[in-house]
mmCIF file of C-alpha atoms in Angstrom:
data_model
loop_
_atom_site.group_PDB
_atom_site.id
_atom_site.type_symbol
_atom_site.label_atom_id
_atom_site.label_comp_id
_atom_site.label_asym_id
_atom_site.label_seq_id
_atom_site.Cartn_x
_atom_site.Cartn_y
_atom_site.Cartn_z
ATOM 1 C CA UNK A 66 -67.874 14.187 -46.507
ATOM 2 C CA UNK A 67 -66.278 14.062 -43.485
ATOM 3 C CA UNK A 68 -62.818 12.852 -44.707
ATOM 4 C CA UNK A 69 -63.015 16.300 -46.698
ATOM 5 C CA UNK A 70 -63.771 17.861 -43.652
ATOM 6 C CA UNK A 71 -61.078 17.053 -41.767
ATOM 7 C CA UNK A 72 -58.699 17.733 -44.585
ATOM 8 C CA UNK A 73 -60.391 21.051 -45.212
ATOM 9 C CA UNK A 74 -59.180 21.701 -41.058
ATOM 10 C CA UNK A 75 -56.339 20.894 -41.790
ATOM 11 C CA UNK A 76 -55.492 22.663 -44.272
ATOM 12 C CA UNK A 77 -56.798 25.763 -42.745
ATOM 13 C CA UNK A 78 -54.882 25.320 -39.592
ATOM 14 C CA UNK A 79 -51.481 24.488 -41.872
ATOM 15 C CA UNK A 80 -51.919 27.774 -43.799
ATOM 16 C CA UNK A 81 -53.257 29.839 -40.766
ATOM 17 C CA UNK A 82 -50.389 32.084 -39.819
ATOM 18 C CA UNK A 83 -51.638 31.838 -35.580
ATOM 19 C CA UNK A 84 -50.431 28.154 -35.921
ATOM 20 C CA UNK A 85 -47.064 29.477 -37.503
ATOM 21 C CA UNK A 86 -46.629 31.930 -34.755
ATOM 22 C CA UNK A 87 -47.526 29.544 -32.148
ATOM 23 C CA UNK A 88 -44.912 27.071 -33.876
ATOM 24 C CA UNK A 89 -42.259 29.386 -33.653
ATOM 25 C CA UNK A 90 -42.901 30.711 -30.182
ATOM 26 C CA UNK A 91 -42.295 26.820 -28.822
ATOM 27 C CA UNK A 92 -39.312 26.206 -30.846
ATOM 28 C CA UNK A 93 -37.905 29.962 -29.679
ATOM 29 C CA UNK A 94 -38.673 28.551 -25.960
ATOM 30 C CA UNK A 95 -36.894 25.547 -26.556
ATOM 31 C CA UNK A 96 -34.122 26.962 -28.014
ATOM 32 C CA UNK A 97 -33.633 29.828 -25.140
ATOM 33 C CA UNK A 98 -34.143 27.311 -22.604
ATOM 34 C CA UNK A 99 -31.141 24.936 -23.837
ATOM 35 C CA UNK A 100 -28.993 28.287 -24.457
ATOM 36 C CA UNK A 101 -29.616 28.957 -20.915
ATOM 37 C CA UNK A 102 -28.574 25.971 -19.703
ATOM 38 C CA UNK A 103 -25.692 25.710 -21.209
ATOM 39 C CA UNK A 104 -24.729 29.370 -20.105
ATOM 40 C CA UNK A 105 -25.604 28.471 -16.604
ATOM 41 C CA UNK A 106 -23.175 25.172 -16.900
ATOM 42 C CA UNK A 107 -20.577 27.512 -18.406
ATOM 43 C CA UNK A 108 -20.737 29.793 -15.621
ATOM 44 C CA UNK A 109 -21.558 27.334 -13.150
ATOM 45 C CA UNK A 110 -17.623 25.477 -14.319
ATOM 46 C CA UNK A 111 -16.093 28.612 -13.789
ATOM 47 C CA UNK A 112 -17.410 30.027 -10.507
ATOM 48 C CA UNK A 113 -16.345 25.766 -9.254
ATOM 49 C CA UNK A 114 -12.776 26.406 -11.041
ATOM 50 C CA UNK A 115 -12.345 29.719 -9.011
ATOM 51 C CA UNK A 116 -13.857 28.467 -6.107
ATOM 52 C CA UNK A 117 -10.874 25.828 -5.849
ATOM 53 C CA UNK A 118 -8.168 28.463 -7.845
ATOM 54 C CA UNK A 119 -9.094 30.809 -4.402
ATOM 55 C CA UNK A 120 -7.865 27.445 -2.478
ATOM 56 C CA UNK A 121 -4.880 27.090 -3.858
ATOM 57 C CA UNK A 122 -3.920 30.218 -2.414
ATOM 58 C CA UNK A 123 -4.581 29.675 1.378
ATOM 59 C CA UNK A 124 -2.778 27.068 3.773
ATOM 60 C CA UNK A 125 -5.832 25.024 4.548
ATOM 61 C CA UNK A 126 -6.340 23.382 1.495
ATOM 62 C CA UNK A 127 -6.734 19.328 0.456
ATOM 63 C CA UNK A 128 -4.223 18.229 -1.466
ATOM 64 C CA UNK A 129 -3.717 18.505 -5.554
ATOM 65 C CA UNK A 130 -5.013 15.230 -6.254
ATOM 66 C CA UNK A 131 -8.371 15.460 -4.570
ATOM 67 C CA UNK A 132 -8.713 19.089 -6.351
ATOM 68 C CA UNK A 133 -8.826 17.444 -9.395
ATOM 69 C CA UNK A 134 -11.012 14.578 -8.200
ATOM 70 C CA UNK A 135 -13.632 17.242 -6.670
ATOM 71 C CA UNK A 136 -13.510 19.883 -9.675
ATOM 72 C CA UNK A 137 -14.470 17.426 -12.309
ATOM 73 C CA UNK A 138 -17.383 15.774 -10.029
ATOM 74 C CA UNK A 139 -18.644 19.281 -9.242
ATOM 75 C CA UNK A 140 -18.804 19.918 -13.018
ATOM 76 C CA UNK A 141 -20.433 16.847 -13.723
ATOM 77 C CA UNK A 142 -23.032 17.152 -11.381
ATOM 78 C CA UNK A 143 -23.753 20.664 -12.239
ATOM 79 C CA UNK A 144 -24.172 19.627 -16.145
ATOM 80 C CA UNK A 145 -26.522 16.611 -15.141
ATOM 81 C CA UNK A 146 -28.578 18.972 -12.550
ATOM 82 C CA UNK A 147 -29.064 22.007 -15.474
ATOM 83 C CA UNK A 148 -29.911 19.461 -18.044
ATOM 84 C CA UNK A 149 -32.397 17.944 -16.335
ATOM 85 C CA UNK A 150 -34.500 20.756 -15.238
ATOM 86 C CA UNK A 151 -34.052 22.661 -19.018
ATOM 87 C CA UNK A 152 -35.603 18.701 -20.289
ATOM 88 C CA UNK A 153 -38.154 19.473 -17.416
ATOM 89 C CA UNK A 154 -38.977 22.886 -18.326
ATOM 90 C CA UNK A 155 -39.266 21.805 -22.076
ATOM 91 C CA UNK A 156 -41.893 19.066 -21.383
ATOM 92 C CA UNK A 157 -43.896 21.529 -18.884
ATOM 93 C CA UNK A 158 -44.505 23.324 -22.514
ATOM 94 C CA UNK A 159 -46.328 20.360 -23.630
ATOM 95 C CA UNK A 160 -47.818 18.110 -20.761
ATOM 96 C CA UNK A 161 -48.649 18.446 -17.093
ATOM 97 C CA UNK A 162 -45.062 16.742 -15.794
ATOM 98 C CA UNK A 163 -46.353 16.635 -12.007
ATOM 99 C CA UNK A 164 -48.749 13.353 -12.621
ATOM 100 C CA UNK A 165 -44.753 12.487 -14.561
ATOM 101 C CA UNK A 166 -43.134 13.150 -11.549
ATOM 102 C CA UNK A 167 -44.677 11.085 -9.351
ATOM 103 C CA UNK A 168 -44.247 8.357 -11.511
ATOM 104 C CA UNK A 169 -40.829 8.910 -11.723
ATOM 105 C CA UNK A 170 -40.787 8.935 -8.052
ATOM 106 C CA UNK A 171 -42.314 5.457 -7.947
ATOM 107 C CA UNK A 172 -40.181 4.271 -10.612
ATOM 108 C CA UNK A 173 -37.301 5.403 -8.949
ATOM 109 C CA UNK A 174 -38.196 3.436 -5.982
ATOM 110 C CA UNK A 175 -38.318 0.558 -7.323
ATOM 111 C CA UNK A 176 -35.429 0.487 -9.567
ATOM 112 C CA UNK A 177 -33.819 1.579 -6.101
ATOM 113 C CA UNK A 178 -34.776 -2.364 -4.784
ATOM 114 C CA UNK A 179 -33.829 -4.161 -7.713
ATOM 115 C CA UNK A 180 -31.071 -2.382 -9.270
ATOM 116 C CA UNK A 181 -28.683 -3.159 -6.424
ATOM 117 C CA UNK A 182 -25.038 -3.005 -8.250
ATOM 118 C CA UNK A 183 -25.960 0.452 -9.321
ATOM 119 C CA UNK A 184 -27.284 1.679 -5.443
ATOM 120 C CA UNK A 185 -23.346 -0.663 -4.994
ATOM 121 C CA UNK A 186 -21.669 1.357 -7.087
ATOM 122 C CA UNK A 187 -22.902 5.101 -6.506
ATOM 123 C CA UNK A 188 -21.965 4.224 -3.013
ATOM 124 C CA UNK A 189 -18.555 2.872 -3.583
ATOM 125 C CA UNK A 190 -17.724 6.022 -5.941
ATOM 126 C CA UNK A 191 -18.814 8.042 -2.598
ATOM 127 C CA UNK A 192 -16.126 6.259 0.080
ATOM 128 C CA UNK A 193 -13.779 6.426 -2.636
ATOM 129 C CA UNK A 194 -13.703 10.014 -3.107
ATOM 130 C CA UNK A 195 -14.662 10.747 0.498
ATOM 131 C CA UNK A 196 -11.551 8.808 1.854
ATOM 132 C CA UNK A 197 -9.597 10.239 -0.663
ATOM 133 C CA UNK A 198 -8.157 6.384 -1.559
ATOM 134 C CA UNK A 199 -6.837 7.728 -4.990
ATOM 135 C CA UNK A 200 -7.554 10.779 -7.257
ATOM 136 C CA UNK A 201 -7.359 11.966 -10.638
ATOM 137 C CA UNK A 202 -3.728 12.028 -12.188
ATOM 138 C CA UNK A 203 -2.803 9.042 -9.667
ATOM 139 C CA UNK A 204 -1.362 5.688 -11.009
ATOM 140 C CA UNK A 205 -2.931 3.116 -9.803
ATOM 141 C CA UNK A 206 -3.175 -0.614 -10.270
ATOM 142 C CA UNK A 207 -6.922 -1.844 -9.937
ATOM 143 C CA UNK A 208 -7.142 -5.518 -10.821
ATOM 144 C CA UNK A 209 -5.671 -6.103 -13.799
ATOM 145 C CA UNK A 210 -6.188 -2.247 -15.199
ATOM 146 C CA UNK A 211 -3.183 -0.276 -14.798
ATOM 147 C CA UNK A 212 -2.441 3.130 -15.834
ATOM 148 C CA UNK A 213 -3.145 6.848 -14.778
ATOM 149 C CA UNK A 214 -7.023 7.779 -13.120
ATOM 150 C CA UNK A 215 -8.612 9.781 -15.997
ATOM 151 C CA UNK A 216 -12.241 10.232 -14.180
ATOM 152 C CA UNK A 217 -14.007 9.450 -11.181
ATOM 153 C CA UNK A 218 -17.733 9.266 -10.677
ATOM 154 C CA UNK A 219 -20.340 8.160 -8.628
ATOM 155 C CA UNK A 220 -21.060 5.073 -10.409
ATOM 156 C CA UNK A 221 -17.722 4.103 -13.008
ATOM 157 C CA UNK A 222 -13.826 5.358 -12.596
ATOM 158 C CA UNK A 223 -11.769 5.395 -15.926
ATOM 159 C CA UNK A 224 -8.246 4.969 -15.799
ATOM 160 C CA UNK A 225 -6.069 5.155 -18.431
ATOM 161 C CA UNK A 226 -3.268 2.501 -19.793
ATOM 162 C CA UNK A 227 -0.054 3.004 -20.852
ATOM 163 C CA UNK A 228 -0.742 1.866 -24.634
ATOM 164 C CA UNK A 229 -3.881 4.500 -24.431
ATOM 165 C CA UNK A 230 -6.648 1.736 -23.546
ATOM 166 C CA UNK A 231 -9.467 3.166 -20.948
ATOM 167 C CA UNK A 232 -10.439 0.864 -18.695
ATOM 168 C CA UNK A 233 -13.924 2.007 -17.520
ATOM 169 C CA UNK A 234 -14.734 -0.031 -14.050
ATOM 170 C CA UNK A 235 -17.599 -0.147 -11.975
ATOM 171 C CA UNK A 236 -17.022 1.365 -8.588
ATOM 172 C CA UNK A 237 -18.618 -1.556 -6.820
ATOM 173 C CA UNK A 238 -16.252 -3.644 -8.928
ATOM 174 C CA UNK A 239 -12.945 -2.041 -7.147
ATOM 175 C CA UNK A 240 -12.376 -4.633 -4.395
ATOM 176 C CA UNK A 241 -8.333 -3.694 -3.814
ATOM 177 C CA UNK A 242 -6.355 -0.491 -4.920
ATOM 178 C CA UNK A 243 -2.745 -0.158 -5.551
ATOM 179 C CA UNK A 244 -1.918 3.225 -5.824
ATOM 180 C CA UNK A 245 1.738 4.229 -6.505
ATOM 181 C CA UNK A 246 1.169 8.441 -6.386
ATOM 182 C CA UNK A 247 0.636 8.846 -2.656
ATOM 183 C CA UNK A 248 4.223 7.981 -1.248
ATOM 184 C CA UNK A 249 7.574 8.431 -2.858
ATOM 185 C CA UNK A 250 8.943 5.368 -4.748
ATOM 186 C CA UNK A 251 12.036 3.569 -4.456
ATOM 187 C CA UNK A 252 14.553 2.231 -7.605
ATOM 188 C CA UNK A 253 16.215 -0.918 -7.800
ATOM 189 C CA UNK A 254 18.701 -0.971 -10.267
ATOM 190 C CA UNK A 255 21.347 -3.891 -10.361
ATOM 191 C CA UNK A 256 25.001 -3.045 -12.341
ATOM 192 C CA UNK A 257 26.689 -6.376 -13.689
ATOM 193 C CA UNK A 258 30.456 -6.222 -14.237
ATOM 194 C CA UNK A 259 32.920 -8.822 -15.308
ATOM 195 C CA UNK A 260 34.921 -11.243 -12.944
ATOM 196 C CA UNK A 261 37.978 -9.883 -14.883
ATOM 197 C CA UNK A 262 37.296 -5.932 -12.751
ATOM 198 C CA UNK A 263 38.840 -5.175 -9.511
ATOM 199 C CA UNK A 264 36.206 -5.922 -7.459
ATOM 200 C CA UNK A 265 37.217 -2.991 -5.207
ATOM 201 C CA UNK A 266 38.038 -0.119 -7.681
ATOM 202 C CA UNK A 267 34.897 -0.779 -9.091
ATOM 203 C CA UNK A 268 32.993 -0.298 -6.333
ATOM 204 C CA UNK A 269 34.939 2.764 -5.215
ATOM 205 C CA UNK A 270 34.006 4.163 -8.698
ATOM 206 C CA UNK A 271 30.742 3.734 -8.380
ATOM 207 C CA UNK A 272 30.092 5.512 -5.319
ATOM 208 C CA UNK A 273 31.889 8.064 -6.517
ATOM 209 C CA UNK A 274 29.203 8.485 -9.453
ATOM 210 C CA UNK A 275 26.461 8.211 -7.535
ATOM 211 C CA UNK A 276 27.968 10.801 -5.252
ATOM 212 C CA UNK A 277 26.799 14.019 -6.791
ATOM 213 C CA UNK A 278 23.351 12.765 -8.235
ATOM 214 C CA UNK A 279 21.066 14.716 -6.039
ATOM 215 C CA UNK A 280 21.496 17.737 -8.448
ATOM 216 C CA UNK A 281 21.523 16.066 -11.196
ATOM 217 C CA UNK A 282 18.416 14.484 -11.292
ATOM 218 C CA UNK A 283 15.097 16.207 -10.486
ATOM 219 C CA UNK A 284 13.276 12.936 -9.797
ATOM 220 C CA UNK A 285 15.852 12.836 -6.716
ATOM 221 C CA UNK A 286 14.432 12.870 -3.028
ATOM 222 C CA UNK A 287 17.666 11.783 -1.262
ATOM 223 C CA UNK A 288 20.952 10.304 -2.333
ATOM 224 C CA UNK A 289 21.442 6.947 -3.936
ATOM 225 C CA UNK A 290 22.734 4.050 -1.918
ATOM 226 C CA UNK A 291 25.242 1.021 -2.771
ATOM 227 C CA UNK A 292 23.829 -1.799 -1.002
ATOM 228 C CA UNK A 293 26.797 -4.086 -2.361
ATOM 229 C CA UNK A 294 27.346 -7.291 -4.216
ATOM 230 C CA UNK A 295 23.954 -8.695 -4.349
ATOM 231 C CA UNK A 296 24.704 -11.442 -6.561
ATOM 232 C CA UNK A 297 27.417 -13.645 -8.009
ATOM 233 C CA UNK A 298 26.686 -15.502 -10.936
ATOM 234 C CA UNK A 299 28.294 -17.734 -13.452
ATOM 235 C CA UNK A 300 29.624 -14.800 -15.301
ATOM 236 C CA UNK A 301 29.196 -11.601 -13.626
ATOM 237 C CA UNK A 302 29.355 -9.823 -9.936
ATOM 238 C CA UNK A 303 25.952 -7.931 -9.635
ATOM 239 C CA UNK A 304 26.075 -4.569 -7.656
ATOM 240 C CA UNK A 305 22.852 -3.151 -6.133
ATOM 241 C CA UNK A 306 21.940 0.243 -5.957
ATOM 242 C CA UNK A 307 18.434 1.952 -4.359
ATOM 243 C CA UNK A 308 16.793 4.929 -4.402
ATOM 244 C CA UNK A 309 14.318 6.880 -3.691
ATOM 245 C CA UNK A 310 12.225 8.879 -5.902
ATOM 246 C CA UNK A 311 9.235 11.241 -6.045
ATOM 247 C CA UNK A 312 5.822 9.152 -6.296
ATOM 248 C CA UNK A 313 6.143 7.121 -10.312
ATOM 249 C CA UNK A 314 9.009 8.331 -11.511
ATOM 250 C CA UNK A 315 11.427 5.579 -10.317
ATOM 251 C CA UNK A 316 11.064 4.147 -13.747
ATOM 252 C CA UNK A 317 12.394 7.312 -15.434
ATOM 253 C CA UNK A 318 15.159 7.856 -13.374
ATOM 254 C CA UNK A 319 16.477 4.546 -13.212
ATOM 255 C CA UNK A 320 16.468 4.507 -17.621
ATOM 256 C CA UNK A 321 18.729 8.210 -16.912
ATOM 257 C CA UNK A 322 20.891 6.417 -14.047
ATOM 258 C CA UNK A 323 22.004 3.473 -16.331
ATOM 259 C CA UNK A 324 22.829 5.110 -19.185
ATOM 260 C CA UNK A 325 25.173 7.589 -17.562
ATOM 261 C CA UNK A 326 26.507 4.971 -15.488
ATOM 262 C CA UNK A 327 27.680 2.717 -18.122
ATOM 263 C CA UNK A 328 29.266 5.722 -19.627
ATOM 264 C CA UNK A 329 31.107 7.019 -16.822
ATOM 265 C CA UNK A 330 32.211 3.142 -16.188
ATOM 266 C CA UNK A 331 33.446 3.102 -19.891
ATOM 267 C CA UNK A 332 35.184 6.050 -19.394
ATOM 268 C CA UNK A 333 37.377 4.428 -16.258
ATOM 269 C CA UNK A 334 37.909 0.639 -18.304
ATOM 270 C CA UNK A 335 35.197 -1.081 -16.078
ATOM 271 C CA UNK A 336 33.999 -3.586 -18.538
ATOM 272 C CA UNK A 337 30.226 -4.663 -18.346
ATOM 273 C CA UNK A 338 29.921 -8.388 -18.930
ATOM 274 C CA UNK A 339 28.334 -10.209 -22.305
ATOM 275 C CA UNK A 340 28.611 -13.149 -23.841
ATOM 276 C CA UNK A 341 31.756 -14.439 -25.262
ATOM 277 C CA UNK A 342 33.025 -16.494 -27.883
ATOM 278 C CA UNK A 343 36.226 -18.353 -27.962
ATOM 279 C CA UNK A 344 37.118 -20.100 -31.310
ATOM 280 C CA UNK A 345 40.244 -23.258 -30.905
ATOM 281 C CA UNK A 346 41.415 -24.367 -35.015
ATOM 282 C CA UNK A 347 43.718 -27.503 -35.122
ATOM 283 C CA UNK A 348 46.939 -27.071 -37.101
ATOM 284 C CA UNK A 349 47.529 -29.702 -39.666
ATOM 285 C CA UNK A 350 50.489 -31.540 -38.659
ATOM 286 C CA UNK A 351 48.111 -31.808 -35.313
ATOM 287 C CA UNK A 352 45.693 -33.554 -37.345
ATOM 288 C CA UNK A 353 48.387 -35.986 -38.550
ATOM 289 C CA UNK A 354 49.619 -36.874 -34.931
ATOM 290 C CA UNK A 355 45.867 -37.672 -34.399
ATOM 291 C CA UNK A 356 45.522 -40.106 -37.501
ATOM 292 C CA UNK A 357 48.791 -41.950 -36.236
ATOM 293 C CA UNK A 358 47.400 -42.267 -32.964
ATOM 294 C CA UNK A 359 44.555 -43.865 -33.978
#
């Protein structure tokens, strides 16, 4: 009797249209509330983009890099701040979340003693950014990770590799930083000729082309410089030329710089050395003197 009971309730309260109502008033609340949120992170992203577009246009202002670097850990924080007060206003529909709370707060206390290398990296993440020791966009070497910073945060920084790997690493992890965005960077590019070239025409022509480069190349900060004959080796004379470029783009230039080079060298006969073959065939009356010989 009572098993039919409580399936008689049941089946009152399942075809009662109050529960139906009630139903659909949580779900509407739920719904409005995550709406909201995400309206308030929408608006929230742009007030923080104008906020640092307004910079952009005064003289005191940090530099590019660190914009970056601050915009996207603004936006962050503002999604994971919204987020968790619409979760909190959705359970306050359902439970009392203050007895939660102060749980949470204990909790939170002591994961603070024993998870250490998280409490290691949130506050690595924080010198990082607030000494400014690279940003987003930067290319940086960190251990064995090299590429471009995609995303820093409190607790991991992503950067990047050439081949399109991301190398996600803990911010208490970073132990030494080389970062090749903050200063300009200098090229090294070495010019082999052949013994058989005029040591001194060749030279002449080749600070003649390297002359009128400034304008020609927009990775340029100053002129290039011939350093001289930095090598002489078994089958070539090795001229060395440096210079300096804007932050990364040494690499670039110096691909542009040799090509053109060995062009305009073409164009005046300057030969560039590579390997040679030289082939010596006997005669067969020499091959006869040889058997008498013998």
């Amino acid at each position: 009797m009572d098993l039919k009971k409580e399936i008689g309730n049941l089946l009152r309260l399942f075809f009662n249209e109050a529960t139906w109502i009630g139903i659909a008033q949580q779900v509407f609340k739920i719904l409005f509330v995550i709406f909201l949120a995400m309206i308030v992170v929408r608006i929230g992203k742009v007030i923080i983009g104008r906020m640092f577009t307004f910079q952009l246009k005064t003289k005191l202002r940090p530099s590019e890099r660190r914009e970056k670097t601050l915009l996207r850990l603004l936006e962050n924080m503002l999604s994971y701040i919204v987020y968790f007060s619409a979760i909190l206003a959705i359970l306050s529909d359902f439970m009392d979340i203050s007895g939660l709370l102060a749980s949470a707060g204990v909790l939170g206390l002591a994961v603070g003693f024993g998870a250490q290398s998280l409490v290691k990296d949130v506050i690595s993440g924080f010198f990082i950014i607030f000494e400014d020791q690279f940003s987003v966009g930067d290319y940086v070497q960190i251990g064995e990770a090299l590429g471009t910073v995609e995303e820093i945060g409190l607790r991991t920084t992503k950067i990047s590799a050439y081949g399109g790997e991301i190398h996600i690493i803990p911010n208490g992890n970073i132990n030494e930083v080389v970062n090749y965005s903050i200063s300009n960077s200098l090229a090294v590019m070495d010019i082999r000729i052949a013994y058989e070239t005029d040591i001194q025409r060749a030279e002449s022509l080749i600070e003649e082309f390297i002359g009128g480069l400034t304008s020609k190349y927009d990775e340029l900060v100053s002129p290039p410089t011939l350093i001289g004959v930095e090598d002489l080796s078994g089958s070539e004379i090795v001229f060395r030329v440096t210079a300096e470029t804007q932050p990364v783009m040494q690499w670039a230039f110096g691909r542009k710089f040799r090509k053109d080079l060995k062009l305009f060298l073409d164009s005046h006969g300057i030969e560039i050395p590579y390997p040679k073959m030289i082939t010596y065939q006997r005669k067969e009356g020499e091959e006869e003197d040889e058997s008498k010989r013998v």
